[in-house]
Short mmCIF file of C-alpha atoms in Angstrom, two decimals:
data_model
loop_
_atom_site.label_atom_id
_atom_site.label_comp_id
_atom_site.label_asym_id
_atom_site.label_seq_id
_atom_site.Cartn_x
_atom_site.Cartn_y
_atom_site.Cartn_z
CA UNK A 1 0.00 0.00 0.00
CA UNK A 2 1.31 3.41 -0.96
CA UNK A 3 0.27 6.31 1.27
CA UNK A 4 0.51 10.04 0.71
CA UNK A 5 0.28 11.86 4.04
CA UNK A 6 -0.12 15.63 4.22
CA UNK A 7 -0.54 17.77 7.31
CA UNK A 8 -0.55 21.33 8.60
CA UNK A 9 -1.63 23.26 5.52
CA UNK A 10 -3.62 25.67 7.73
CA UNK A 11 -5.84 26.78 4.86
CA UNK A 12 -7.64 29.99 5.74
CA UNK A 13 -9.40 32.63 3.66
CA UNK A 14 -6.45 33.68 1.47
CA UNK A 15 -5.44 36.52 3.77
CA UNK A 16 -1.92 37.41 2.54
CA UNK A 17 -0.83 38.49 6.00
CA UNK A 18 -2.14 35.63 8.12
CA UNK A 19 -2.51 32.47 6.06
CA UNK A 20 0.23 29.87 5.95
CA UNK A 21 -1.27 28.22 2.85
CA UNK A 22 -0.21 30.34 -0.11
CA UNK A 23 -0.60 27.94 -3.04
CA UNK A 24 -2.81 28.63 -5.98
CA UNK A 25 -5.73 26.17 -5.75
CA UNK A 26 -5.39 24.95 -9.34
CA UNK A 27 -1.64 24.42 -8.93
CA UNK A 28 -2.13 22.56 -5.66
CA UNK A 29 -4.72 20.21 -7.16
CA UNK A 30 -2.54 19.56 -10.24
CA UNK A 31 0.49 18.77 -8.06
CA UNK A 32 -1.55 16.46 -5.80
CA UNK A 33 -3.04 14.64 -8.78
CA UNK A 34 0.36 14.28 -10.44
CA UNK A 35 1.92 12.77 -7.28
CA UNK A 36 -1.03 10.43 -6.79
CA UNK A 37 -0.69 9.22 -10.37
CA UNK A 38 3.13 9.16 -10.53
CA UNK A 39 3.52 7.14 -7.34
CA UNK A 40 0.32 5.10 -7.75
CA UNK A 41 -0.93 6.26 -4.36
CA UNK A 42 -3.59 4.04 -2.81
CA UNK A 43 -4.66 6.30 0.06
CA UNK A 44 -4.26 10.00 0.77
CA UNK A 45 -4.41 10.91 4.44
CA UNK A 46 -4.89 14.52 5.50
CA UNK A 47 -3.24 14.41 8.90
CA UNK A 48 -4.74 17.37 10.70
CA UNK A 49 -4.59 21.13 10.68
CA UNK A 50 -5.58 21.22 7.04
CA UNK A 51 -7.87 24.15 7.82
CA UNK A 52 -7.15 27.11 10.09
CA UNK A 53 -10.24 26.88 12.26
CA UNK A 54 -8.72 28.87 15.13
CA UNK A 55 -9.03 32.01 12.98
CA UNK A 56 -11.87 31.26 10.56
CA UNK A 57 -15.08 29.26 10.40
CA UNK A 58 -15.26 26.32 8.04
CA UNK A 59 -17.97 28.20 6.12
CA UNK A 60 -15.61 31.17 5.59
CA UNK A 61 -12.85 28.86 4.37
CA UNK A 62 -15.21 26.99 2.06
CA UNK A 63 -16.49 30.28 0.63
CA UNK A 64 -12.93 31.49 -0.06
CA UNK A 65 -11.56 28.11 -1.24
CA UNK A 66 -14.58 26.13 -2.44
CA UNK A 67 -12.80 24.18 -5.17
CA UNK A 68 -9.98 23.19 -2.83
CA UNK A 69 -12.31 22.20 0.02
CA UNK A 70 -14.40 20.11 -2.39
CA UNK A 71 -11.27 18.43 -3.77
CA UNK A 72 -9.91 17.56 -0.33
CA UNK A 73 -13.20 15.98 0.78
CA UNK A 74 -12.35 12.80 -1.17
CA UNK A 75 -9.43 11.95 1.13
CA UNK A 76 -9.25 10.41 4.60
CA UNK A 77 -9.26 13.20 7.17
CA UNK A 78 -7.71 13.08 10.64
CA UNK A 79 -8.53 16.04 12.87
CA UNK A 80 -5.69 18.10 14.31
CA UNK A 81 -5.71 20.70 17.06
CA UNK A 82 -6.60 23.53 14.63
CA UNK A 83 -9.55 21.62 13.20
CA UNK A 84 -10.63 19.39 16.07
CA UNK A 85 -14.19 20.68 15.86
CA UNK A 86 -14.67 19.29 12.34
CA UNK A 87 -17.58 16.90 12.27
CA UNK A 88 -16.22 15.06 9.23
CA UNK A 89 -12.79 14.02 10.54
CA UNK A 90 -11.44 11.00 12.37
CA UNK A 91 -9.22 10.65 15.43
CA UNK A 92 -6.69 8.37 13.70
CA UNK A 93 -6.02 5.94 10.86
CA UNK A 94 -4.78 2.37 11.25
CA UNK A 95 -3.90 -0.36 8.77
CA UNK A 96 -2.41 -3.83 9.31
CA UNK A 97 -0.69 -5.35 6.29
CA UNK A 98 -0.50 -9.00 5.28
CA UNK A 99 2.70 -9.43 7.36
CA UNK A 100 0.94 -8.30 10.54
CA UNK A 101 2.71 -4.93 10.61
CA UNK A 102 0.50 -2.07 11.73
CA UNK A 103 0.67 1.55 10.67
CA UNK A 104 -1.05 3.94 13.08
CA UNK A 105 -1.35 7.63 12.27
CA UNK A 106 -2.71 10.43 14.42
CA UNK A 107 -2.05 14.16 14.45
#
């Protein structure tokens, strides 16, 4: 199984002075898709703090970054401390392979 794990994007409302996430949405999606295809990724895990919910509401972020929010919804989401109030996230991700080795991921 090939995993792509991303964390701490802190996507806000595109405020040039406060937002950590400064990528262009189209560029970000193209880069993600190219890595998923190039490395034949089976599972993408968003490992917390994808959104900056200490500063903004999810509705504000979705309004400012609708295409990006919609795109990211297809992946497995683990809540971090900046997005722990998300109703759609999980506490962790766990997988045991055919050799009995377990991968456990939490933010």
